[in-house]
Short mmCIF file of C-alpha atoms in Angstrom, two decimals:
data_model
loop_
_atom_site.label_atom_id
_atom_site.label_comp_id
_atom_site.label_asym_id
_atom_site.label_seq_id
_atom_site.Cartn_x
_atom_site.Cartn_y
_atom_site.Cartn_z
CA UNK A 1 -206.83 -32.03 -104.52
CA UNK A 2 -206.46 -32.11 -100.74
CA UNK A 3 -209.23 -30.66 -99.01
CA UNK A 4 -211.09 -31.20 -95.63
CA UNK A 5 -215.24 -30.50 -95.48
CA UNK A 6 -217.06 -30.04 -92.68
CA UNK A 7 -220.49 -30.10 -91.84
CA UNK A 8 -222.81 -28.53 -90.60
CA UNK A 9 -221.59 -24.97 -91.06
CA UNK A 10 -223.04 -23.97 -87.48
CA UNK A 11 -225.32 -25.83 -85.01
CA UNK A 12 -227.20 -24.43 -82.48
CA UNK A 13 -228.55 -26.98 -79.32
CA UNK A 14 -229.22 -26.49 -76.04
CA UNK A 15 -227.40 -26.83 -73.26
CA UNK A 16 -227.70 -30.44 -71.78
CA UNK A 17 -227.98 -32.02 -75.56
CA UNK A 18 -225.42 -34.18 -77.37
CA UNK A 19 -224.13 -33.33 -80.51
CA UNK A 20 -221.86 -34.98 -83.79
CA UNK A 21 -219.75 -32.46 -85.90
CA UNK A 22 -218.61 -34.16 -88.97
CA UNK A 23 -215.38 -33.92 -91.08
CA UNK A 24 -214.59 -35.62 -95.01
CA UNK A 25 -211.21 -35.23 -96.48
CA UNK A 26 -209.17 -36.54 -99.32
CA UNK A 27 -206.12 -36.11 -97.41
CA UNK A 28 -203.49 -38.47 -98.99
CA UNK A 29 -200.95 -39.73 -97.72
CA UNK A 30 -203.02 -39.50 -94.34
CA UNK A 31 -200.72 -39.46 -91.63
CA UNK A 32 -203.36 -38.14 -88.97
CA UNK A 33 -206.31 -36.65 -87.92
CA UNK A 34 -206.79 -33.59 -85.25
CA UNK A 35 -210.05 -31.83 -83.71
CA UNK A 36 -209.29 -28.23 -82.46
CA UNK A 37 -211.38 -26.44 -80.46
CA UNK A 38 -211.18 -22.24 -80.54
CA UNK A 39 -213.30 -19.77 -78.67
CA UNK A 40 -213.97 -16.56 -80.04
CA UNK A 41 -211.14 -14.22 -79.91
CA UNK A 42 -208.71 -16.89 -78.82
CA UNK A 43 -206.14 -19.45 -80.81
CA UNK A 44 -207.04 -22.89 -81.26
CA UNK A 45 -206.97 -25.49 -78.54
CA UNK A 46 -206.29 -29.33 -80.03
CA UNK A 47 -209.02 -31.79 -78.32
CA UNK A 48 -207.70 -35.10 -80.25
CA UNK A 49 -205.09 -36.15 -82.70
CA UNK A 50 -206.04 -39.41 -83.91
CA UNK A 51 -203.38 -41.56 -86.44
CA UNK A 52 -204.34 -44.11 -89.11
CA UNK A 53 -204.63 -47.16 -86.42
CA UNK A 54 -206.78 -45.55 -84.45
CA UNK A 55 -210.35 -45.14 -84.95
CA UNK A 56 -211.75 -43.38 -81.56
CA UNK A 57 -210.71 -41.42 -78.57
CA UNK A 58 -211.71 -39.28 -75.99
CA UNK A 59 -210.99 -36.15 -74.31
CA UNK A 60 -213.82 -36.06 -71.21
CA UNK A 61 -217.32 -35.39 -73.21
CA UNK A 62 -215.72 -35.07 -76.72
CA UNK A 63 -215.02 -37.93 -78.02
CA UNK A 64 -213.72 -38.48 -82.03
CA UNK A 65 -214.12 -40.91 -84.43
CA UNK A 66 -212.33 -41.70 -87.59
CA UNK A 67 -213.19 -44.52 -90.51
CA UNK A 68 -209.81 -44.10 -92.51
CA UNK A 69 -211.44 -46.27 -95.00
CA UNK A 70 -214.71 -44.22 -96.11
CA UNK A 71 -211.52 -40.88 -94.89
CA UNK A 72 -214.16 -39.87 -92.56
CA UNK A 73 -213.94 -38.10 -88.68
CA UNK A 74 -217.09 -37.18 -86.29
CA UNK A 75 -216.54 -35.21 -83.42
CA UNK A 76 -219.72 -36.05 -80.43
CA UNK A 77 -220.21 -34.13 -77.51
CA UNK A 78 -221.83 -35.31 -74.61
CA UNK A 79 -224.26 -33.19 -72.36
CA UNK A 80 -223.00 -30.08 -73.60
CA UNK A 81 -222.34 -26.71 -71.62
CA UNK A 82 -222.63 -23.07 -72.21
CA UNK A 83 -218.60 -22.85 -72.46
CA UNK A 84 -218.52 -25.46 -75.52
CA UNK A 85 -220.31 -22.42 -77.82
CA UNK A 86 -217.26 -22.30 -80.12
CA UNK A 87 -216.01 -23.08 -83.83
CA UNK A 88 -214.36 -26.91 -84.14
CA UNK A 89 -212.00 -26.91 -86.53
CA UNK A 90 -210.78 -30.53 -88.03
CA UNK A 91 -206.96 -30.99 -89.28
CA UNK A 92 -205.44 -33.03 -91.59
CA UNK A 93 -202.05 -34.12 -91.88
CA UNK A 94 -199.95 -35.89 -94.83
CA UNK A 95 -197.27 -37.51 -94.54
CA UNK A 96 -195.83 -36.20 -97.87
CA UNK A 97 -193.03 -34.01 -96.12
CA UNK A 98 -190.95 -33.38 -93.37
CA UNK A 99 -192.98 -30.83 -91.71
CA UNK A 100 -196.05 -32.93 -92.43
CA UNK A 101 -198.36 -30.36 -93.98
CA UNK A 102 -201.68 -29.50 -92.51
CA UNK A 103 -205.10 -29.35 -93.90
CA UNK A 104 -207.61 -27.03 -92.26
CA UNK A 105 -211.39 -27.33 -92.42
CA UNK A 106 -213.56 -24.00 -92.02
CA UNK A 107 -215.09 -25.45 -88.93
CA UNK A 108 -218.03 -26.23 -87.47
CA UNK A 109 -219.68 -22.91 -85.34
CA UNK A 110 -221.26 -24.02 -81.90
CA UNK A 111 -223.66 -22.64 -79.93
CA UNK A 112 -225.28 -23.84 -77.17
CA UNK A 113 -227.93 -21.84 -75.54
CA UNK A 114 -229.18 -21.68 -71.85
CA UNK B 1 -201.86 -25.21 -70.77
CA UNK B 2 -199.38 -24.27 -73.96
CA UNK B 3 -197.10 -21.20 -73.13
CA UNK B 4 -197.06 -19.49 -76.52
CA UNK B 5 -197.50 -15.84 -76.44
CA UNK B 6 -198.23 -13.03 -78.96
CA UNK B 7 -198.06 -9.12 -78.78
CA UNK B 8 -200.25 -7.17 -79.52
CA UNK B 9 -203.56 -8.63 -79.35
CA UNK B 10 -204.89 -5.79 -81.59
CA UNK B 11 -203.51 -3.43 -83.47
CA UNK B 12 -205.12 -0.48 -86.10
CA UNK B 13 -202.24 1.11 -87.78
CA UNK B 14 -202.03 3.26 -91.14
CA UNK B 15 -201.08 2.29 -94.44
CA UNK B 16 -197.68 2.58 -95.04
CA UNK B 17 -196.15 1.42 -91.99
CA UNK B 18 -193.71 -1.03 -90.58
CA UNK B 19 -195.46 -3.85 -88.14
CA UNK B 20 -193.94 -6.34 -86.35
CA UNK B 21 -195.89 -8.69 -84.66
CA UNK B 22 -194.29 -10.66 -81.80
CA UNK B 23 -194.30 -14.40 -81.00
CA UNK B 24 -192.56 -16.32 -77.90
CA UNK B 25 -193.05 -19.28 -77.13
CA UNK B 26 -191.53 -20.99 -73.65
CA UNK B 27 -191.59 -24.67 -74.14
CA UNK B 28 -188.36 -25.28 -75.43
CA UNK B 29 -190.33 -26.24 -78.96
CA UNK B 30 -188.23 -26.17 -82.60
CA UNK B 31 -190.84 -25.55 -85.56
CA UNK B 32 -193.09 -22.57 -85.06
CA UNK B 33 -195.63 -21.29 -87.58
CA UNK B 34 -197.40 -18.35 -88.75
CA UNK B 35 -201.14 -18.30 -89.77
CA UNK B 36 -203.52 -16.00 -91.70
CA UNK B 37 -206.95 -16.44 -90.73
CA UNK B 38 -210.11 -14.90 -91.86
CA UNK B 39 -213.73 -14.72 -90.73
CA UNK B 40 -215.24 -17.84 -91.14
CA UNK B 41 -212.55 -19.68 -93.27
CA UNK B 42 -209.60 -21.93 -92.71
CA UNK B 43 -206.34 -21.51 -91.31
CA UNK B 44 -203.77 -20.88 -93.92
CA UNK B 45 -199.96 -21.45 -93.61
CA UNK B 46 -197.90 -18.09 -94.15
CA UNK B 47 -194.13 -19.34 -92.31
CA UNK B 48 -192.51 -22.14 -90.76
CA UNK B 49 -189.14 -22.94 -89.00
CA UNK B 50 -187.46 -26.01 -88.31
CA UNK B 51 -184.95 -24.17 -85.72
CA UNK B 52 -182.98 -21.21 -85.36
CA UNK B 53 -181.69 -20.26 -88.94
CA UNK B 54 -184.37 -21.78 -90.10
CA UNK B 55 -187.25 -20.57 -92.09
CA UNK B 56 -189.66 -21.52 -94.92
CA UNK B 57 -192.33 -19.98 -97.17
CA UNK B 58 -195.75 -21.82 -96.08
CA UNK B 59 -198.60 -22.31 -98.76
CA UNK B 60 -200.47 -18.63 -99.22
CA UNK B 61 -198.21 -16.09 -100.41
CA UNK B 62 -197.58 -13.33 -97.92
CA UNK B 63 -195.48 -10.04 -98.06
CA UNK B 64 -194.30 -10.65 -94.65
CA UNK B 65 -191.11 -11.93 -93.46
CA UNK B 66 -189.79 -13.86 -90.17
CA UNK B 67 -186.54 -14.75 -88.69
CA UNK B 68 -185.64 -17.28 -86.01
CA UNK B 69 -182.87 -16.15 -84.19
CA UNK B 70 -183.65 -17.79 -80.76
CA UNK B 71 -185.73 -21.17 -80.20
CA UNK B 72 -188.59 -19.17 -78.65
CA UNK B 73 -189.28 -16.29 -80.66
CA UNK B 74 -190.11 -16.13 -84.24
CA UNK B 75 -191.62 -12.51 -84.90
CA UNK B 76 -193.32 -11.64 -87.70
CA UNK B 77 -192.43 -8.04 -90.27
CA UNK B 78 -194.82 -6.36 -92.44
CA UNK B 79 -191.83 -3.72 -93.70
CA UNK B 80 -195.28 -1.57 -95.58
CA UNK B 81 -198.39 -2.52 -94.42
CA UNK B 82 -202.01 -2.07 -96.99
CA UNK B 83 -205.18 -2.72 -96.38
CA UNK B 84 -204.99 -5.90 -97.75
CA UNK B 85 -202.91 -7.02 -94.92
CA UNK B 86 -205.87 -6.56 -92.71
CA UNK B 87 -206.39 -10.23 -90.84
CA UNK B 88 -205.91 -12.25 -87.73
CA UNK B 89 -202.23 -13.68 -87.48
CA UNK B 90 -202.07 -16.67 -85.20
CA UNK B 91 -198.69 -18.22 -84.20
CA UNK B 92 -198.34 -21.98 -83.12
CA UNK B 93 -195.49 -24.30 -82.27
CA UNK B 94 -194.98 -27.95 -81.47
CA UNK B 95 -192.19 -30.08 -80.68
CA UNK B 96 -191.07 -33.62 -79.29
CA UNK B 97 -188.80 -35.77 -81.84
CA UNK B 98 -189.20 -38.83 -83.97
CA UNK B 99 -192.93 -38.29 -85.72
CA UNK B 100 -193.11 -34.63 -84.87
CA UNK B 101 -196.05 -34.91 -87.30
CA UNK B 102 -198.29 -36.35 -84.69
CA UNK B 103 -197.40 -33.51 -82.05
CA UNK B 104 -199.85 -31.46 -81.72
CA UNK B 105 -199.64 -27.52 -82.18
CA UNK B 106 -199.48 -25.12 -79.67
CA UNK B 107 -201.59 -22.18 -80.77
CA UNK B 108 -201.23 -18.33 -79.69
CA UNK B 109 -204.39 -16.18 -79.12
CA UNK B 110 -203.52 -14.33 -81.93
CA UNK B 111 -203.16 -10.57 -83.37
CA UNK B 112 -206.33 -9.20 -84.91
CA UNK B 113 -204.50 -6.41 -87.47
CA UNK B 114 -206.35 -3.83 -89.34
CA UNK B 115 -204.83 -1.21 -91.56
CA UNK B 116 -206.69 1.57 -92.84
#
């Protein structure tokens, strides 16, 4: 069965500190790999989409990772901020159709406090 | 910053009645989707279109149905709305040819419904 896990379920940190969100799936055929980020109240935003050949890449102080071997992502932020408090959400996408179907985690909740 | 727009934000309506929630979207995109998403759980798939004329069941059933008239608008119908219904509806889009798979999607800020 397709699925994407993430962990933790919610993180708090403080502001200033560095943090990995983590992803699993069993995705297959994998086609690629996305990070979303939405605020409360507000659609998603995507951060990264990441294919099979690559296995890092940044977007300013979040930067994702993906081992398409062991079919797992992290997502690290760097000296975080007040305005990162938010759920990250990781995708997954086959390529088993046309539309390229997408597999959605439950997210990761954020907060970073003052 | 993705141009994808959705009307109402909120909306509390009775039981019984006819809801249509809007979706435009301004960047010239061809597949647009509708979401169902709950508190603290995942995104799930309710519509999709290709194009205009085009439009597909997604993976959770819904009671709802869409039609794709024009490229940028693909609203949503709820012809008798329950309590069940009650949920946030996000719409997305993406475009750009060859791989469209590896576009990403455009999200709307959504409509939180609730019918009592």
């Amino acid at each position: 069965k397709n699925q994407v896990e993430q962990s933790p379920q919610s993180l708090i940190i403080l502001e200033g500190k560095n943090c990995t969100l983590q992803c699993n799936y069993t995705v297959s055929p994998f086609s690629n790999l996305r990070w979303y980020k939405q605020d409360t109240g507000r659609g998603p935003v995507s951060l990264t989409i990441m294919t099979f050949s690559e296995n890092t890449k940044s977007n300013g102080r979040y930067t994702a990772t993906l081992d398409a071997d062991t079919k797992q992502s992290s997502l690290h932020i760097t000296a975080s901020q007040l305005s990162d408090s938010a759920s990250y959400i990781c995708v997954v996408s086959d390529r088993g159709s046309t539309l390229g179907r997408l597999y959605f985690g439950r997210g990761t909740q954020l907060t970073v406090w003052p | 910053e993705a141009d994808i727009y959705q009307t109402p934000r909120y909306l509390v309506i009775g039981t019984g009645k006819k809801i249509t929630l809007e979706c435009s979207q301004t960047m010239g995109h061809d597949k647009m989707y509708w979401y169902q998403q709950d508190p603290g759980m995942e995104l799930h798939l309710i519509h999709y279109s290709y194009g205009v004329n085009s439009t597909e069941k997604g993976d959770l059933s819904s009671e709802s149905t869409v039609s794709r008239i024009r490229t940028e608008h693909f609203p949503l119908t709820l012809e008798s709305a329950r309590p069940s219904h009650t949920s946030q509806y996000l719409c997305a889009s993406s475009g750009g040819s060859g791989d469209g798979n590896n576009q990403p999607q455009h999200f709307g800020d959504g409509t939180r419904l609730s019918i009592l």
